[in-house]
mmCIF file of N, CA and C in Angstrom:
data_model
loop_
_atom_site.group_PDB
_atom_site.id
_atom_site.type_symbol
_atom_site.label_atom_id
_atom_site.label_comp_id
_atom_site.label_asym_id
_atom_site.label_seq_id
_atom_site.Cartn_x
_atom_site.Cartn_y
_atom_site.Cartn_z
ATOM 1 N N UNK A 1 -10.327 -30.841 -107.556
ATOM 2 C CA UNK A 1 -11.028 -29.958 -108.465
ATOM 3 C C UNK A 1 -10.712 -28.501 -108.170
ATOM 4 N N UNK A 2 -9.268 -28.197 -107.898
ATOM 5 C CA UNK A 2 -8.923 -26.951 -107.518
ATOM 6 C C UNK A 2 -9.327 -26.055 -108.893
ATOM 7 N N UNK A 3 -9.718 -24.894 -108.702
ATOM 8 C CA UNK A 3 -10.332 -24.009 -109.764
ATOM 9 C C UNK A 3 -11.481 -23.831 -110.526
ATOM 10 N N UNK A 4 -11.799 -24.858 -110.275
ATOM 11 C CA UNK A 4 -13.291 -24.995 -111.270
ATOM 12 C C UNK A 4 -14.334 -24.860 -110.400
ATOM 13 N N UNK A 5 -15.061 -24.368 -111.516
ATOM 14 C CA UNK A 5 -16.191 -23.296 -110.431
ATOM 15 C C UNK A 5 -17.496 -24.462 -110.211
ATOM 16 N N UNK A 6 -19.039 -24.030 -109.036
ATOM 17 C CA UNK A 6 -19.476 -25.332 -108.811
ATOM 18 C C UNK A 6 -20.688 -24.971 -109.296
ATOM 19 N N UNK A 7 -20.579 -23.253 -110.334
ATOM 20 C CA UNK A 7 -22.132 -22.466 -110.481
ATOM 21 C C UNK A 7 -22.681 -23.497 -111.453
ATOM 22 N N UNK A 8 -21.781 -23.954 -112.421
ATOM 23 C CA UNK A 8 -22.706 -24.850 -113.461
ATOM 24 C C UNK A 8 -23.119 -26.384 -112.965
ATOM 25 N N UNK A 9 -22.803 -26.664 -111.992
ATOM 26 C CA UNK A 9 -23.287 -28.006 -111.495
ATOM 27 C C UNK A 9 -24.531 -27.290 -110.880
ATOM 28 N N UNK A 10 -24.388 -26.254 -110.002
ATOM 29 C CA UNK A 10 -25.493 -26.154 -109.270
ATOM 30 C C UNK A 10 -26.559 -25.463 -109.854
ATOM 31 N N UNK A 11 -26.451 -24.962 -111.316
ATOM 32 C CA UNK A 11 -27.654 -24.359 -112.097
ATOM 33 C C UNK A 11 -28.021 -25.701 -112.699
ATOM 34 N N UNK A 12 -27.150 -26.395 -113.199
ATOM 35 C CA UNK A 12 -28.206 -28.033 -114.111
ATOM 36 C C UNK A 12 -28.923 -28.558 -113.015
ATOM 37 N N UNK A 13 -28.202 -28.947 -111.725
ATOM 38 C CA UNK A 13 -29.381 -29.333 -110.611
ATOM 39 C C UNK A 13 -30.486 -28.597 -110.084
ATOM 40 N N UNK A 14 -30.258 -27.240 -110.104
ATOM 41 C CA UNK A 14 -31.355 -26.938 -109.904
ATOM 42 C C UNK A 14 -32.359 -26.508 -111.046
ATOM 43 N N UNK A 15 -32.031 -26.434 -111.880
ATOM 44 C CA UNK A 15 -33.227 -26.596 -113.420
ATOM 45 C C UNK A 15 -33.851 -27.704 -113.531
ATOM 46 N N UNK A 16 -32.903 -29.179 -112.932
ATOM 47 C CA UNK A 16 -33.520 -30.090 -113.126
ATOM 48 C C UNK A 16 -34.956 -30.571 -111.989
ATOM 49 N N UNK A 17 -34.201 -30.393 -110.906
ATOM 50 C CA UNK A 17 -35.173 -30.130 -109.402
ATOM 51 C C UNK A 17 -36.450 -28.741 -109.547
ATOM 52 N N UNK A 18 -35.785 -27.680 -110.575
ATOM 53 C CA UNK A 18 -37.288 -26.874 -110.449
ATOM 54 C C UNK A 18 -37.730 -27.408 -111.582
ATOM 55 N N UNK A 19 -37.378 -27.996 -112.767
ATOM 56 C CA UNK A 19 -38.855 -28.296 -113.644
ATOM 57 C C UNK A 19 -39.585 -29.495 -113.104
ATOM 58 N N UNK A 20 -38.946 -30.876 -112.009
ATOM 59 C CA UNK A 20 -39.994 -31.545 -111.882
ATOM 60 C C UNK A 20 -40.925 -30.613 -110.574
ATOM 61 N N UNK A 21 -40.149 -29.614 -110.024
ATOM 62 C CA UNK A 21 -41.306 -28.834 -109.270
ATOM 63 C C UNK A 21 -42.729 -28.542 -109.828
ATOM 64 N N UNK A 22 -42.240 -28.195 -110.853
ATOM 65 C CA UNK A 22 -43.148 -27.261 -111.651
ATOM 66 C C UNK A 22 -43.833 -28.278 -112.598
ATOM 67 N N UNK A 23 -43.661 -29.492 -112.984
ATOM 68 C CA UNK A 23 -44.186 -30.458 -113.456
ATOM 69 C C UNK A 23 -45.214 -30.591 -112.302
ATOM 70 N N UNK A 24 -44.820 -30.785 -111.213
ATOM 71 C CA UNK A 24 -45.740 -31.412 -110.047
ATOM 72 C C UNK A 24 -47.076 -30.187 -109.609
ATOM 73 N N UNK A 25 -46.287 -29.225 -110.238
ATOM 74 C CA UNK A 25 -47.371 -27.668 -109.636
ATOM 75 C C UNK A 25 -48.125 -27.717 -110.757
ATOM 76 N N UNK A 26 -47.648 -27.782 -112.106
ATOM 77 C CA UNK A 26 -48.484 -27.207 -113.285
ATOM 78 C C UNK A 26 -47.854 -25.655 -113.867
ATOM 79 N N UNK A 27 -46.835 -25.817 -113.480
ATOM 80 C CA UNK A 27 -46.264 -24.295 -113.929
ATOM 81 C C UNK A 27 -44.666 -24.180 -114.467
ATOM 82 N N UNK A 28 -44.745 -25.187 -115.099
ATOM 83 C CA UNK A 28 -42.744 -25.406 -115.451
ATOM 84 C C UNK A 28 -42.217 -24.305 -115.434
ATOM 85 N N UNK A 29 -42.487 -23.117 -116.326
ATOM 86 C CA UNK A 29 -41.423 -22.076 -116.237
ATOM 87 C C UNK A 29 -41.034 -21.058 -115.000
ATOM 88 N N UNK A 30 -41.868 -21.464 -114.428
ATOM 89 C CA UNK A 30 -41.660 -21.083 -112.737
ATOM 90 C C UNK A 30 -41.526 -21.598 -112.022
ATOM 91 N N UNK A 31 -41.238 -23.006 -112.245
ATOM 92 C CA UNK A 31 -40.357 -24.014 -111.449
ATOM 93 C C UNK A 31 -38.700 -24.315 -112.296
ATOM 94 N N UNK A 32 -38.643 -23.849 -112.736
ATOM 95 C CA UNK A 32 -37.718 -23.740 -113.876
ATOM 96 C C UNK A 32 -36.472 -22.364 -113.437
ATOM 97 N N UNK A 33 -37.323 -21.484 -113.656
ATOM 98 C CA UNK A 33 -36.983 -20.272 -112.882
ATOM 99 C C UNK A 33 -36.701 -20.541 -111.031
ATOM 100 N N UNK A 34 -37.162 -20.657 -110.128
ATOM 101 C CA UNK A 34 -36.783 -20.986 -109.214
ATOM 102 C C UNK A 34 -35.791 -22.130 -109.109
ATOM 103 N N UNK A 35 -35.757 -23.030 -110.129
ATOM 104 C CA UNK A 35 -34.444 -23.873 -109.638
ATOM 105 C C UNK A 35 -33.383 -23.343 -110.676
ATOM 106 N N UNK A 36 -33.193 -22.211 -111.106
ATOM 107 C CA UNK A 36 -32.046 -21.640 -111.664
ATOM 108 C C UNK A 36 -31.619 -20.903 -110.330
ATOM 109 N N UNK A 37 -32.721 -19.836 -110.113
ATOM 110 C CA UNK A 37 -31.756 -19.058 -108.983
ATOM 111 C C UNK A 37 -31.234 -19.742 -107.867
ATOM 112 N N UNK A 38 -32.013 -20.809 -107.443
ATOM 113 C CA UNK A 38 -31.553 -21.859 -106.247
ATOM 114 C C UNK A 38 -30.189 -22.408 -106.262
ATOM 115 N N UNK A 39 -30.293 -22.921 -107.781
ATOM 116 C CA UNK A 39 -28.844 -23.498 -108.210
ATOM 117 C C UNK A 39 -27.940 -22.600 -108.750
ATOM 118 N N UNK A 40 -28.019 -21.445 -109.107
ATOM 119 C CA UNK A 40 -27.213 -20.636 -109.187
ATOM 120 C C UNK A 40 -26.414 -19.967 -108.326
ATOM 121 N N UNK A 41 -27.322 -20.007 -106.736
ATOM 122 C CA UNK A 41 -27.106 -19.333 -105.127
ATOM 123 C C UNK A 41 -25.974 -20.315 -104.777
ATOM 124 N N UNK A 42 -26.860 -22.013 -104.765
ATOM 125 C CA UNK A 42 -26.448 -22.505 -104.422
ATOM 126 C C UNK A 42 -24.914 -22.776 -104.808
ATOM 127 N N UNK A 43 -24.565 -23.174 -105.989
ATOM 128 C CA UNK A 43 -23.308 -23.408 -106.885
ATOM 129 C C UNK A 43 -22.344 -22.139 -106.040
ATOM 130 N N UNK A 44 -22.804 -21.554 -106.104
ATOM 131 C CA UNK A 44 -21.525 -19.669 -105.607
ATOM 132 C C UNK A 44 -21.544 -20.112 -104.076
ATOM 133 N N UNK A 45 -22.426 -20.435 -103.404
ATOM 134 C CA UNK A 45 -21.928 -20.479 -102.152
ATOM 135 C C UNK A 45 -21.134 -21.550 -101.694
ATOM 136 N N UNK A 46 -21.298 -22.554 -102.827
ATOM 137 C CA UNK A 46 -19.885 -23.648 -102.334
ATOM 138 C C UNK A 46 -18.620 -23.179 -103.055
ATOM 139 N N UNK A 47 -18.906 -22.461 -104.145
ATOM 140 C CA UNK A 47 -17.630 -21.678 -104.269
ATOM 141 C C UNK A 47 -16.820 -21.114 -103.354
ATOM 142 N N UNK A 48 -17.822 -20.197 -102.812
ATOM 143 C CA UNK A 48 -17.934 -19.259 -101.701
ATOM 144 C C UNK A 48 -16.977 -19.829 -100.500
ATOM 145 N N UNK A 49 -17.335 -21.215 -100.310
ATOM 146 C CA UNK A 49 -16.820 -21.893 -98.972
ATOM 147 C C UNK A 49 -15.562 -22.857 -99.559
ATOM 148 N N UNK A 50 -15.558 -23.028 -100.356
ATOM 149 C CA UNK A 50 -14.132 -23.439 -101.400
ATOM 150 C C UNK A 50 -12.623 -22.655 -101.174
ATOM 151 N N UNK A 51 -13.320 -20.692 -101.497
ATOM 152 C CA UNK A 51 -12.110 -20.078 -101.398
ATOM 153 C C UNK A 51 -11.692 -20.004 -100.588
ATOM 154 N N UNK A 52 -12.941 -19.928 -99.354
ATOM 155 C CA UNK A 52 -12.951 -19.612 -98.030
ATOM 156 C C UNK A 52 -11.449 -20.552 -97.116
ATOM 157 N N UNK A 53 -11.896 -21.819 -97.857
ATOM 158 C CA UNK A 53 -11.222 -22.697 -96.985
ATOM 159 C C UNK A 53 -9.455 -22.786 -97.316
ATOM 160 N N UNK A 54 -9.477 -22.299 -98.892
ATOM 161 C CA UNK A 54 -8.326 -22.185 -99.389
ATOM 162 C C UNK A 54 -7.255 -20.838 -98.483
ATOM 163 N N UNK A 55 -8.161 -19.708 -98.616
ATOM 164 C CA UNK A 55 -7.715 -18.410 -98.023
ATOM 165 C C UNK A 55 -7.150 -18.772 -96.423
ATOM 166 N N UNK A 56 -7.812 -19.659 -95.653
ATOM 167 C CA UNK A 56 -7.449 -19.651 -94.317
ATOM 168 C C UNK A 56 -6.191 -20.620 -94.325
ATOM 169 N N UNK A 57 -6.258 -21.955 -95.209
ATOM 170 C CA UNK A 57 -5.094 -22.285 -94.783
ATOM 171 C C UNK A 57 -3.735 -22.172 -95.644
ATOM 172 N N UNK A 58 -4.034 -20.876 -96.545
ATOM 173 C CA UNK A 58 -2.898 -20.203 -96.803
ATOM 174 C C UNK A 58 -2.382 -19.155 -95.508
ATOM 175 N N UNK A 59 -3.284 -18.646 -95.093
ATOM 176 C CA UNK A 59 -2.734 -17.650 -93.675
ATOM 177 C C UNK A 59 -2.311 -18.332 -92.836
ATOM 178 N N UNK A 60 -2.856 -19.902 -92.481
ATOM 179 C CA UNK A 60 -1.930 -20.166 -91.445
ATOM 180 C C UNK A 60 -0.423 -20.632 -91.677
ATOM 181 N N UNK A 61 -0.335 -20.417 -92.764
ATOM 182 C CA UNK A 61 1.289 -21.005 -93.346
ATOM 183 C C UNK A 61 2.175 -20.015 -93.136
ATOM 184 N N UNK A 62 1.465 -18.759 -93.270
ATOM 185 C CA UNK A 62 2.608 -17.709 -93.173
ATOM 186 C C UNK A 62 1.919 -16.763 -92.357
ATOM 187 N N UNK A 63 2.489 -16.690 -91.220
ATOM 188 C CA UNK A 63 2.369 -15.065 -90.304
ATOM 189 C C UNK A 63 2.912 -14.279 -90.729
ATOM 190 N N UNK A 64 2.219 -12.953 -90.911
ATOM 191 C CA UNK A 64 3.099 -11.959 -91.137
ATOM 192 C C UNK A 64 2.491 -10.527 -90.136
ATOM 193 N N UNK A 65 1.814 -11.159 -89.418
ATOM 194 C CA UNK A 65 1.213 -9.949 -87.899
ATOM 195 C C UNK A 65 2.573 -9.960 -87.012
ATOM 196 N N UNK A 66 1.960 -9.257 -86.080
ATOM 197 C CA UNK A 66 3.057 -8.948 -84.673
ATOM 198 C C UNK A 66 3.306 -10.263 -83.955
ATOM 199 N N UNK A 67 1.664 -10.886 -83.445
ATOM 200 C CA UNK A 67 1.698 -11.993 -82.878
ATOM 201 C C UNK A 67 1.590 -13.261 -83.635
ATOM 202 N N UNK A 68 1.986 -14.236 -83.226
ATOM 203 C CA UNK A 68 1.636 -15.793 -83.738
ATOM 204 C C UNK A 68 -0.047 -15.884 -84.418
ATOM 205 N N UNK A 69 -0.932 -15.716 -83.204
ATOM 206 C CA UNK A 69 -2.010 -15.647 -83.610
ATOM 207 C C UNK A 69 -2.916 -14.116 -84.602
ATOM 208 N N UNK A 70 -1.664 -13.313 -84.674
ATOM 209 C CA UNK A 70 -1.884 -11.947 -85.460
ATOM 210 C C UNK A 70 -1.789 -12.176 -87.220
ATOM 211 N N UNK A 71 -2.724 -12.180 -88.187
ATOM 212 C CA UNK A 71 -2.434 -12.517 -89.367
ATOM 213 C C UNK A 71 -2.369 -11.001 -90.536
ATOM 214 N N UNK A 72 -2.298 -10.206 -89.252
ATOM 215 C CA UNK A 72 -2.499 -8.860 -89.578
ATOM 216 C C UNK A 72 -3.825 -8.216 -90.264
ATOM 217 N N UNK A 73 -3.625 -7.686 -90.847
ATOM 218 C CA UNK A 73 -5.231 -6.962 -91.711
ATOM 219 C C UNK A 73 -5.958 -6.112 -90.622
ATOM 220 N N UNK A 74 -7.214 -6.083 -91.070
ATOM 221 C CA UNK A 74 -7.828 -5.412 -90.142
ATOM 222 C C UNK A 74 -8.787 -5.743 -88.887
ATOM 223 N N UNK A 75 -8.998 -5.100 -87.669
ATOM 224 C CA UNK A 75 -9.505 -5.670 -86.495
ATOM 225 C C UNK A 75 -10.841 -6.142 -87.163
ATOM 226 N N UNK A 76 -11.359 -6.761 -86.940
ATOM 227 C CA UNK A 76 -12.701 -6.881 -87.206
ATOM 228 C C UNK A 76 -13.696 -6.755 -85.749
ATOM 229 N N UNK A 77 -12.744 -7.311 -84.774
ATOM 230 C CA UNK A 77 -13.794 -7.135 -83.389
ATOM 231 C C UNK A 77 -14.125 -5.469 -82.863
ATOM 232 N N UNK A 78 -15.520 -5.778 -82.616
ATOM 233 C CA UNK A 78 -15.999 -4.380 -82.252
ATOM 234 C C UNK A 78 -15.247 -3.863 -81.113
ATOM 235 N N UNK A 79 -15.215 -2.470 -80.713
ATOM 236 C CA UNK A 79 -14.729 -1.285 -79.876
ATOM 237 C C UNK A 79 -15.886 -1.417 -78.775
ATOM 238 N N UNK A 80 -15.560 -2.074 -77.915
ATOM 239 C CA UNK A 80 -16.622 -1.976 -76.368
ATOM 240 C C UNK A 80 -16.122 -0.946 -75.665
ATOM 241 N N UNK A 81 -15.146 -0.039 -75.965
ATOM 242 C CA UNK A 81 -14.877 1.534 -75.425
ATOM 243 C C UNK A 81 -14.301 0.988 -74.086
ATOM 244 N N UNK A 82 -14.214 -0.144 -73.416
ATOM 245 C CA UNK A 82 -13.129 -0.560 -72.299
ATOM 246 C C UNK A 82 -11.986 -0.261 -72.218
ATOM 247 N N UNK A 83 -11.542 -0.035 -72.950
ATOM 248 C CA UNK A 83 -10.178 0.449 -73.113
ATOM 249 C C UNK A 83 -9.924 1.849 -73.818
ATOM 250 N N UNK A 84 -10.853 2.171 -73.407
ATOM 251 C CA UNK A 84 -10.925 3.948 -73.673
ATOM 252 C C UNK A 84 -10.680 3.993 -75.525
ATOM 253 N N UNK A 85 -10.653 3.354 -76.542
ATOM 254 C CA UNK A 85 -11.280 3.517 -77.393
ATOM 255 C C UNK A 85 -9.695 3.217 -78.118
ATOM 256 N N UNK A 86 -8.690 3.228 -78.017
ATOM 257 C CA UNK A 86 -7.628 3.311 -78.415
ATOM 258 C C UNK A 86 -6.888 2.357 -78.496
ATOM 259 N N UNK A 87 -7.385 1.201 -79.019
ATOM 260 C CA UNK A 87 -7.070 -0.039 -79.538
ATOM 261 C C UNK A 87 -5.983 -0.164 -80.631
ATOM 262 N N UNK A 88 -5.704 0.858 -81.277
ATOM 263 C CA UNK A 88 -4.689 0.848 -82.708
ATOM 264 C C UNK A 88 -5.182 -0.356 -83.385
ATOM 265 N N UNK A 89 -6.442 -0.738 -83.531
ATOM 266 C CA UNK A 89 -6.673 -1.823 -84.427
ATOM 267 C C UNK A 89 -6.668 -1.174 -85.740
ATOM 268 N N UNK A 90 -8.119 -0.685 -86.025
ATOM 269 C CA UNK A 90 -8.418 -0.301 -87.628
ATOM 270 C C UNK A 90 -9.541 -0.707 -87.981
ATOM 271 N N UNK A 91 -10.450 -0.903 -86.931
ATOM 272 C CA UNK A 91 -11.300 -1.345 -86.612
ATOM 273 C C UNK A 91 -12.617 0.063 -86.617
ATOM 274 N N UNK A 92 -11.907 1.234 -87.217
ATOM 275 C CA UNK A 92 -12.917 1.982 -86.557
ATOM 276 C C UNK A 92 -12.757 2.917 -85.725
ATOM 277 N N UNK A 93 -12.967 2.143 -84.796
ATOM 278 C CA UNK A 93 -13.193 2.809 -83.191
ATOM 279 C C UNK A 93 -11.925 3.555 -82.552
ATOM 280 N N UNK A 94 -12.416 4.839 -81.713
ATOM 281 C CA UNK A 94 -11.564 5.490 -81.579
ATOM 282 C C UNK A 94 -11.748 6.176 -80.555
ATOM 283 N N UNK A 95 -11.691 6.682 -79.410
ATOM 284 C CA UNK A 95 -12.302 6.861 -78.223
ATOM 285 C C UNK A 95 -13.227 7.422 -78.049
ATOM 286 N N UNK A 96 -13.223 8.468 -78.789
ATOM 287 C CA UNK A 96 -14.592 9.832 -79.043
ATOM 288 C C UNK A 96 -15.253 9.826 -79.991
#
């Protein structure tokens, strides 16, 4: 199911899961409403972890950093100033 997105599965499930909420409370349109945004969160964050998984094992196919384990871009690890600040990452940090 490469490409297709998972927001509309996860808004019908959760409309369907908040109206029997809200059947069970006495308040459908606010169980209704809560299982839209639920399933709407929800649906994007398996998207979310979809691209995720796509993006990484396209980088490991191709290096294009200095090192093997270098995929280039930017440092993301913080500056603990151990090394006097001058990391040449891009990270930021810079001695002073």
């Amino acid at each position: 199911m490469q490409g297709q997105s998972f927001i509309g599965v996860g808004l019908a499930l959760g409309v369907a899961i908040g109206a029997a909420i809200g059947i069970a409370t006495g308040n459908v349109a606010v169980g209704i409403g809560v299982g839209v945004a639920i399933g709407v969160g929800a649906g994007f964050a398996i998207d979310a972890g979809r691209r995720k998984g796509r993006n990484e094992a396209s980088r490991s196919d191709s290096s294009s950093g200095a090192y093997a384990s270098d995929s280039g871009g930017r440092d993301k690890s913080p500056d603990t100033g151990a090394d006097g600040g001058s990391d040449g990452g891009g990270d930021g940090g810079g001695g002073d």
